[in-house]
Coordinates of N, CA and C in Angstrom, one line a residue:
M216 N -22.1 38.0 14.7 CA -23.2 38.8 15.4 C -23.8 38.0 16.5
G217 N -23.9 36.7 16.3 CA -24.6 36.0 17.4 C -23.6 35.5 18.5
G218 N -22.4 35.8 18.4 CA -21.5 35.3 19.4 C -20.2 34.8 18.8
K219 N -19.4 34.1 19.7 CA -18.1 33.6 19.2 C -18.3 32.6 18.1
K220 N -17.2 32.4 17.4 CA -17.2 31.5 16.2 C -17.8 30.1 16.5
N221 N -17.3 29.5 17.6 CA -17.8 28.2 17.9 C -19.3 28.1 18.2
A222 N -19.8 29.1 18.9 CA -21.2 29.1 19.2 C -22.0 29.3 17.9
A223 N -21.6 30.3 17.1 CA -22.4 30.6 15.9 C -22.3 29.5 14.9
S224 N -21.1 28.9 14.7 CA -21.0 27.8 13.7 C -21.7 26.6 14.2
G225 N -21.7 26.3 15.4 CA -22.4 25.1 15.9 C -23.9 25.2 15.8
A226 N -24.4 26.4 16.1 CA -25.8 26.6 16.1 C -26.4 26.8 14.8
S227 N -25.9 27.7 14.0 CA -26.6 28.1 12.7 C -26.2 27.2 11.5
L228 N -24.9 27.0 11.3 CA -24.5 26.3 10.1 C -24.9 24.8 10.2
L229 N -24.6 24.1 11.3 CA -24.9 22.7 11.3 C -26.4 22.4 11.2
T230 N -27.2 23.2 11.9 CA -28.7 23.0 11.8 C -29.2 23.4 10.4
S231 N -28.7 24.4 9.8 CA -29.2 24.9 8.6 C -28.8 23.9 7.4
L232 N -27.7 23.2 7.5 CA -27.3 22.3 6.5 C -28.3 21.1 6.5
V233 N -28.9 20.8 7.6 CA -29.8 19.7 7.7 C -31.2 20.1 7.2
E234 N -31.6 21.3 7.4 CA -32.9 21.8 7.1 C -33.2 21.6 5.6
E235 N -34.4 21.2 5.3 CA -34.9 21.0 4.0 C -35.1 22.4 3.3
G236 N -34.7 22.6 2.1 CA -34.9 23.8 1.4 C -33.9 24.9 1.8
Y237 N -32.9 24.6 2.6 CA -31.9 25.6 3.0 C -31.1 26.1 1.8
E238 N -31.0 27.4 1.7 CA -30.2 28.0 0.7 C -29.1 28.9 1.4
A239 N -27.8 28.7 1.0 CA -26.8 29.5 1.5 C -27.0 31.0 1.2
P240 N -26.9 31.8 2.2 CA -27.1 33.3 2.0 C -26.1 33.9 1.0
T241 N -24.9 33.2 0.8 CA -23.9 33.7 -0.1 C -24.4 33.4 -1.6
E242 N -25.4 32.6 -1.7 CA -25.9 32.3 -3.1 C -27.3 32.9 -3.4
T243 N -27.8 33.8 -2.5 CA -29.1 34.4 -2.7 C -29.0 35.9 -2.5
L244 N -30.0 36.6 -3.0 CA -30.1 38.0 -2.8 C -30.6 38.4 -1.4
P245 N -30.2 39.5 -0.9 CA -30.8 39.9 0.4 C -32.2 40.2 0.3
E246 N -33.0 40.0 1.4 CA -34.4 40.3 1.4 C -34.6 41.7 2.0
G247 N -35.4 42.4 1.5 CA -35.8 43.7 2.0 C -36.7 43.6 3.2
P248 N -36.8 44.6 4.0 CA -37.7 44.5 5.2 C -39.1 44.5 4.8
P249 N -40.0 43.9 5.6 CA -41.4 43.9 5.3 C -41.9 45.3 5.5
P250 N -43.0 45.6 4.8 CA -43.6 47.0 4.9 C -44.1 47.3 6.3
L251 N -43.9 48.5 6.7 CA -44.3 49.0 8.0 C -45.4 50.1 7.8
S252 N -46.6 49.8 8.1 CA -47.7 50.7 7.9 C -48.2 51.4 9.2
C253 N -47.8 50.9 10.3 CA -48.3 51.5 11.6 C -47.5 52.6 12.2
G254 N -46.3 52.7 11.7 CA -45.4 53.7 12.3 C -44.5 53.2 13.4
G255 N -44.6 51.9 13.7 CA -43.6 51.3 14.7 C -44.2 51.1 16.0
C256 N -45.4 50.6 16.2 CA -46.1 50.4 17.5 C -45.5 49.2 18.2
Q257 N -44.9 48.3 17.5 CA -44.2 47.0 18.1 C -45.2 46.0 18.5
Y258 N -46.5 46.2 18.3 CA -47.5 45.2 18.7 C -48.3 44.6 17.6
C259 N -48.4 45.2 16.4 CA -49.2 44.7 15.3 C -48.4 43.7 14.5
C260 N -49.1 43.1 13.5 CA -48.5 42.0 12.7 C -47.3 42.5 11.9
D261 N -47.4 43.8 11.4 CA -46.3 44.4 10.6 C -45.0 44.5 11.5
C262 N -45.2 44.9 12.7 CA -44.0 45.1 13.6 C -43.5 43.7 14.0
E263 N -44.3 42.7 14.2 CA -43.8 41.4 14.5 C -43.1 40.8 13.3
A264 N -43.6 41.0 12.1 CA -42.9 40.5 10.9 C -41.5 41.2 10.8
R265 N -41.4 42.5 11.1 CA -40.2 43.2 11.0 C -39.2 42.6 12.1
L266 N -39.6 42.3 13.3 CA -38.8 41.7 14.3 C -38.2 40.3 13.8
R267 N -39.1 39.5 13.2 CA -38.7 38.2 12.7 C -37.6 38.4 11.6
W268 N -37.9 39.4 10.7 CA -36.9 39.7 9.7 C -35.6 40.1 10.2
R269 N -35.5 40.9 11.3 CA -34.3 41.3 11.9 C -33.5 40.1 12.5
E270 N -34.3 39.2 13.1 CA -33.6 38.0 13.6 C -33.1 37.1 12.5
K271 N -33.8 37.0 11.4 CA -33.3 36.2 10.2 C -32.0 36.9 9.7
I272 N -32.0 38.2 9.6 CA -30.8 38.9 9.1 C -29.6 38.5 10.0
K273 N -29.8 38.5 11.3 CA -28.6 38.2 12.2 C -28.1 36.8 11.9
G274 N -29.0 35.8 11.7 CA -28.6 34.5 11.3 C -27.9 34.4 10.0
D275 N -28.4 35.2 9.0 CA -27.8 35.2 7.7 C -26.4 35.8 7.8
I276 N -26.2 36.9 8.6 CA -24.9 37.5 8.7 C -23.9 36.5 9.3
D277 N -24.3 35.8 10.4 CA -23.4 34.8 11.0 C -23.0 33.8 10.0
D278 N -24.0 33.3 9.2 CA -23.7 32.3 8.2 C -22.7 32.8 7.1
I279 N -22.9 34.0 6.6 CA -22.0 34.6 5.6 C -20.6 34.8 6.2
L280 N -20.5 35.3 7.4 CA -19.2 35.5 8.1 C -18.5 34.1 8.2
L281 N -19.2 33.1 8.6 CA -18.5 31.8 8.8 C -18.1 31.2 7.4
R282 N -18.9 31.5 6.4 CA -18.6 30.9 5.1 C -17.5 31.7 4.3
S283 N -17.4 33.0 4.5 CA -16.5 33.8 3.7 C -15.5 34.7 4.4
N284 N -15.7 35.1 5.6 CA -14.8 36.0 6.3 C -13.9 35.3 7.3
L285 N -14.1 34.1 7.6 CA -13.3 33.4 8.6 C -12.0 33.0 8.0
H286 N -10.9 33.4 8.6 CA -9.5 33.1 8.0 C -9.0 31.8 8.6
S287 N -8.4 30.9 7.8 CA -7.7 29.8 8.3 C -6.3 29.7 7.7
C288 N -5.3 29.7 8.5 CA -4.0 29.7 8.0 C -3.6 28.4 7.3
Y289 N -2.8 28.5 6.3 CA -2.4 27.3 5.6 C -1.0 27.6 5.0
A290 N -0.2 26.6 4.9 CA 1.2 26.7 4.3 C 1.1 26.6 2.8
S291 N 2.1 27.1 2.2 CA 2.3 27.0 0.7 C 2.6 25.6 0.4
N292 N 2.1 25.1 -0.8 CA 2.5 23.8 -1.2 C 3.3 23.8 -2.5
K293 N 4.0 25.0 -2.8 CA 4.7 25.2 -4.0 C 5.9 24.1 -4.1
G294 N 6.5 23.8 -3.0 CA 7.6 22.9 -3.0 C 7.2 21.4 -3.0
S295 N 5.9 21.1 -3.1 CA 5.4 19.8 -3.0 C 5.8 19.0 -4.3
S296 N 6.1 17.7 -4.1 CA 6.5 16.9 -5.2 C 5.3 16.3 -5.9
S297 N 4.2 16.3 -5.3 CA 3.0 15.7 -5.9 C 2.4 16.7 -7.0
S298 N 2.2 16.2 -8.2 CA 1.7 17.0 -9.2 C 0.2 17.2 -9.1
S299 N -0.5 16.4 -8.3 CA -1.9 16.5 -8.2 C -2.3 17.7 -7.3
Q300 N -1.4 18.2 -6.5 CA -1.7 19.3 -5.7 C -1.6 20.6 -6.5
K301 N -2.5 21.5 -6.2 CA -2.5 22.8 -6.8 C -1.4 23.7 -6.2
V302 N -0.9 24.6 -7.0 CA 0.1 25.5 -6.4 C -0.6 26.7 -5.8
S303 N -0.4 26.9 -4.5 CA -1.1 28.0 -3.8 C -0.1 28.8 -3.1
K304 N -0.4 30.0 -2.9 CA 0.6 30.9 -2.2 C 0.7 30.6 -0.7
G305 N -0.4 30.3 -0.1 CA -0.4 30.1 1.3 C -0.2 31.4 2.1
C306 N -0.5 31.4 3.4 CA -0.4 32.6 4.2 C 0.7 32.5 5.3
T307 N 1.3 31.4 5.5 CA 2.3 31.3 6.5 C 3.7 31.3 5.9
N308 N 4.6 32.1 6.5 CA 5.9 32.2 6.0 C 6.8 31.0 6.5
A309 N 8.0 31.1 6.3 CA 8.9 30.0 6.7 C 9.0 29.7 8.2
D310 N 8.7 30.8 8.9 CA 8.7 30.6 10.4 C 7.3 30.2 10.9
G311 N 6.4 30.0 10.1 CA 5.0 29.5 10.5 C 4.1 30.7 11.0
V312 N 4.5 31.9 10.6 CA 3.8 33.1 11.0 C 2.8 33.5 9.9
C313 N 1.6 33.8 10.2 CA 0.6 34.2 9.2 C 1.0 35.6 8.6
T314 N 1.2 35.6 7.3 CA 1.5 36.9 6.6 C 0.3 37.8 6.5
A315 N -0.9 37.3 6.8 CA -2.2 38.1 6.7 C -2.4 38.7 8.1
R316 N -1.5 38.5 9.0 CA -1.5 39.1 10.4 C -2.7 38.5 11.3
F317 N -3.0 37.3 11.1 CA -3.9 36.6 11.9 C -3.2 35.7 12.9
P318 N -3.7 35.5 14.1 CA -4.9 36.0 14.7 C -4.7 37.5 15.1
R319 N -5.8 38.2 15.0 CA -5.8 39.6 15.3 C -6.1 39.8 16.8
V320 N -5.7 41.0 17.3 CA -5.9 41.4 18.7 C -7.4 41.5 19.0
I321 N -7.9 41.0 20.1 CA -9.3 41.1 20.5 C -9.4 42.5 21.2
V322 N -10.5 43.2 20.8 CA -10.8 44.5 21.4 C -12.2 44.5 21.9
S323 N -12.4 44.7 23.2 CA -13.7 44.6 23.8 C -14.7 45.6 23.4
E324 N -14.3 46.8 23.1 CA -15.2 47.9 22.7 C -14.4 48.9 21.8
S325 N -15.2 49.6 20.9 CA -14.6 50.5 20.0 C -14.1 51.8 20.8
V326 N -12.9 52.3 20.5 CA -12.4 53.4 21.1 C -11.7 54.3 20.2
V327 N -11.5 55.6 20.6 CA -10.7 56.5 19.8 C -9.5 56.8 20.7
T328 N -8.2 56.6 20.2 CA -7.0 56.8 21.1 C -6.7 58.3 21.2
E329 N -5.7 58.6 22.0 CA -5.3 60.0 22.2 C -4.8 60.6 20.9
N330 N -4.3 59.8 20.0 CA -3.8 60.2 18.7 C -4.9 60.4 17.7
G331 N -6.1 60.0 18.0 CA -7.2 60.2 17.1 C -7.4 58.9 16.2
H332 N -6.7 57.8 16.5 CA -7.0 56.6 15.8 C -8.2 55.9 16.3
I333 N -9.0 55.4 15.3 CA -10.2 54.6 15.7 C -9.8 53.2 15.8
V334 N -10.1 52.6 16.9 CA -9.9 51.1 17.1 C -11.3 50.5 17.2
L335 N -11.6 49.7 16.3 CA -13.0 49.1 16.2 C -13.0 47.8 17.1
K336 N -14.2 47.6 17.7 CA -14.5 46.5 18.5 C -14.2 45.2 17.7
K337 N -13.6 44.2 18.3 CA -13.3 43.0 17.6 C -13.3 41.9 18.7
K338 N -14.2 40.9 18.5 CA -14.3 39.8 19.5 C -13.9 38.5 19.0
E339 N -13.6 38.4 17.7 CA -13.1 37.1 17.1 C -11.8 37.3 16.4
P340 N -10.7 36.7 16.8 CA -9.4 36.9 16.3 C -9.2 36.5 14.9
M341 N -10.0 35.6 14.3 CA -9.8 35.1 13.0 C -10.8 35.7 11.9
L342 N -11.4 36.8 12.3 CA -12.3 37.5 11.4 C -11.7 38.9 11.1
N343 N -11.9 39.4 9.8 CA -11.6 40.8 9.5 C -12.7 41.6 10.2
T344 N -12.4 42.9 10.4 CA -13.4 43.8 10.9 C -14.5 43.9 9.8
F345 N -15.7 44.0 10.2 CA -16.8 44.0 9.3 C -18.0 44.9 9.8
T346 N -18.8 45.3 8.9 CA -20.0 46.0 9.3 C -21.2 45.1 8.9
P347 N -22.1 44.7 9.9 CA -23.1 43.8 9.6 C -24.0 44.1 8.4
L348 N -24.4 45.3 8.2 CA -25.3 45.7 7.1 C -24.5 45.5 5.8
V349 N -23.3 45.9 5.7 CA -22.5 45.8 4.5 C -22.4 44.3 4.1
T350 N -22.1 43.5 5.1 CA -21.9 42.0 4.9 C -23.3 41.4 4.4
Y351 N -24.4 41.8 5.0 CA -25.7 41.3 4.6 C -26.0 41.7 3.2
L352 N -25.7 43.0 2.8 CA -26.0 43.4 1.4 C -25.1 42.9 0.4
L353 N -23.8 42.8 0.7 CA -22.9 42.3 -0.3 C -22.8 40.8 -0.4
R354 N -23.2 40.1 0.7 CA -23.3 38.6 0.7 C -21.9 37.9 0.5
G355 N -20.9 38.5 1.0 CA -19.6 37.9 0.9 C -18.5 38.5 1.8
N356 N -17.3 38.2 1.5 CA -16.2 38.7 2.4 C -16.1 40.2 2.3
T357 N -16.1 40.8 3.4 CA -15.9 42.3 3.5 C -14.9 42.6 4.5
D358 N -14.1 43.6 4.4 CA -13.1 44.0 5.4 C -13.3 45.5 5.5
V359 N -13.8 46.0 6.6 CA -14.1 47.4 6.8 C -13.1 48.0 7.8
T360 N -12.5 49.1 7.3 CA -11.6 49.8 8.2 C -11.7 51.3 8.0
S361 N -11.2 52.0 8.9 CA -11.2 53.5 8.8 C -10.0 54.0 8.1
L362 N -10.2 54.8 7.1 CA -9.0 55.4 6.3 C -8.8 56.8 6.7
M363 N -8.3 57.0 7.9 CA -8.1 58.4 8.4 C -6.8 59.0 8.1
S364 N -5.8 58.3 7.5 CA -4.5 58.8 7.2 C -4.3 58.7 5.7
G365 N -3.4 59.6 5.2 CA -3.0 59.5 3.8 C -2.3 58.2 3.5
T366 N -1.5 57.7 4.4 CA -0.8 56.4 4.2 C -1.8 55.3 4.0
A367 N -2.9 55.2 4.8 CA -3.9 54.2 4.7 C -4.6 54.3 3.3
V368 N -4.9 55.5 2.9 CA -5.6 55.7 1.6 C -4.7 55.3 0.5
K369 N -3.4 55.7 0.6 CA -2.4 55.3 -0.5 C -2.3 53.8 -0.6
A370 N -2.3 53.1 0.6 CA -2.1 51.6 0.6 C -3.3 51.0 -0.1
V371 N -4.5 51.5 0.2 CA -5.7 50.9 -0.5 C -5.7 51.2 -2.0
V372 N -5.3 52.4 -2.4 CA -5.2 52.7 -3.8 C -4.1 51.8 -4.5
M373 N -3.0 51.5 -3.9 CA -2.0 50.7 -4.4 C -2.5 49.2 -4.5
Y374 N -3.2 48.8 -3.5 CA -3.8 47.4 -3.5 C -4.8 47.2 -4.6
V375 N -5.7 48.2 -4.8 CA -6.7 48.1 -5.8 C -6.0 48.2 -7.2
T376 N -5.1 49.1 -7.4 CA -4.4 49.2 -8.6 C -3.6 48.0 -9.0
D377 N -2.9 47.4 -8.0 CA -2.2 46.1 -8.3 C -3.2 45.0 -8.6
Y378 N -4.3 44.9 -8.0 CA -5.3 43.9 -8.2 C -5.9 44.0 -9.6
I379 N -6.2 45.2 -10.0 CA -6.8 45.5 -11.3 C -5.9 45.2 -12.5
T380 N -4.6 45.6 -12.3 CA -3.7 45.5 -13.4 C -2.8 44.2 -13.4
K381 N -3.2 43.2 -12.5 CA -2.4 42.0 -12.5 C -2.6 41.2 -13.8
Q382 N -1.6 40.5 -14.2 CA -1.7 39.7 -15.4 C -2.7 38.7 -15.4
G383 N -3.3 38.4 -16.6 CA -4.3 37.4 -16.8 C -3.8 36.0 -16.6
L384 N -4.7 35.1 -16.6 CA -4.3 33.7 -16.4 C -3.7 33.1 -17.7
R385 N -2.8 32.2 -17.5 CA -2.2 31.5 -18.7 C -3.2 30.5 -19.2
T386 N -3.0 30.1 -20.4 CA -4.0 29.1 -21.1 C -4.1 27.9 -20.3
Y387 N -3.0 27.3 -19.8 CA -3.1 26.0 -19.1 C -3.8 26.2 -17.8
Q388 N -3.8 27.4 -17.1 CA -4.5 27.7 -15.9 C -6.0 27.7 -16.2
I389 N -6.4 28.3 -17.3 CA -7.8 28.4 -17.7 C -8.3 27.0 -17.9
F390 N -7.6 26.2 -18.7 CA -8.1 24.8 -18.9 C -8.1 24.0 -17.6
D391 N -7.2 24.1 -16.7 CA -7.2 23.4 -15.4 C -8.5 23.8 -14.7
T392 N -8.8 25.1 -14.7 CA -10.0 25.6 -14.0 C -11.3 25.0 -14.6
I393 N -11.3 25.0 -15.9 CA -12.5 24.4 -16.6 C -12.6 22.9 -16.3
M394 N -11.5 22.2 -16.3 CA -11.6 20.8 -16.0 C -12.1 20.5 -14.6
D395 N -11.5 21.3 -13.6 CA -12.0 21.2 -12.2 C -13.5 21.4 -12.1
T396 N -13.9 22.4 -12.8 CA -15.4 22.8 -12.7 C -16.2 21.7 -13.3
M397 N -15.8 21.1 -14.4 CA -16.5 20.0 -15.1 C -16.6 18.8 -14.2
K398 N -15.5 18.5 -13.5 CA -15.5 17.3 -12.6 C -16.5 17.4 -11.5
R399 N -16.8 18.6 -11.1 CA -17.8 18.7 -10.0 C -19.1 18.4 -10.5

């Protein structure tokens, strides 16, 4: 919300980590707006408090996006000989191409094509499309897209169904997770 990744990460995250009493927005509940009793005159204390709240929301959204929506490509370490490394899927294939389709194309403004497809504004190639209010309320990774075709809807239904019905963790995976948590 506040600009490109480098500007937002340098300004908000680094200074917020030093601030005393800083709490990551991904670990807190969203704050509601302050009450507005005047009807929106923009000059009274209520209106000024609401403006400060809006600015805080923008900073929280930037912080959440940098913590949870920013994609970084990494290779699989399944073939690694070291037993200390975790087995991870990775997102780059054998050719070094990201299977999650990052970096994404930059789009300067939202448009509707001649075919009726909605192309959302996108200024950061390593972020999914997002809606600021949804990100603020859910406090985590969100991916917002338009489901205007039956194919897109079917793909989402298949993804959710596959995710819900995937097999549970094996016992050794559960114990590994518990041990890693206890070590922290």
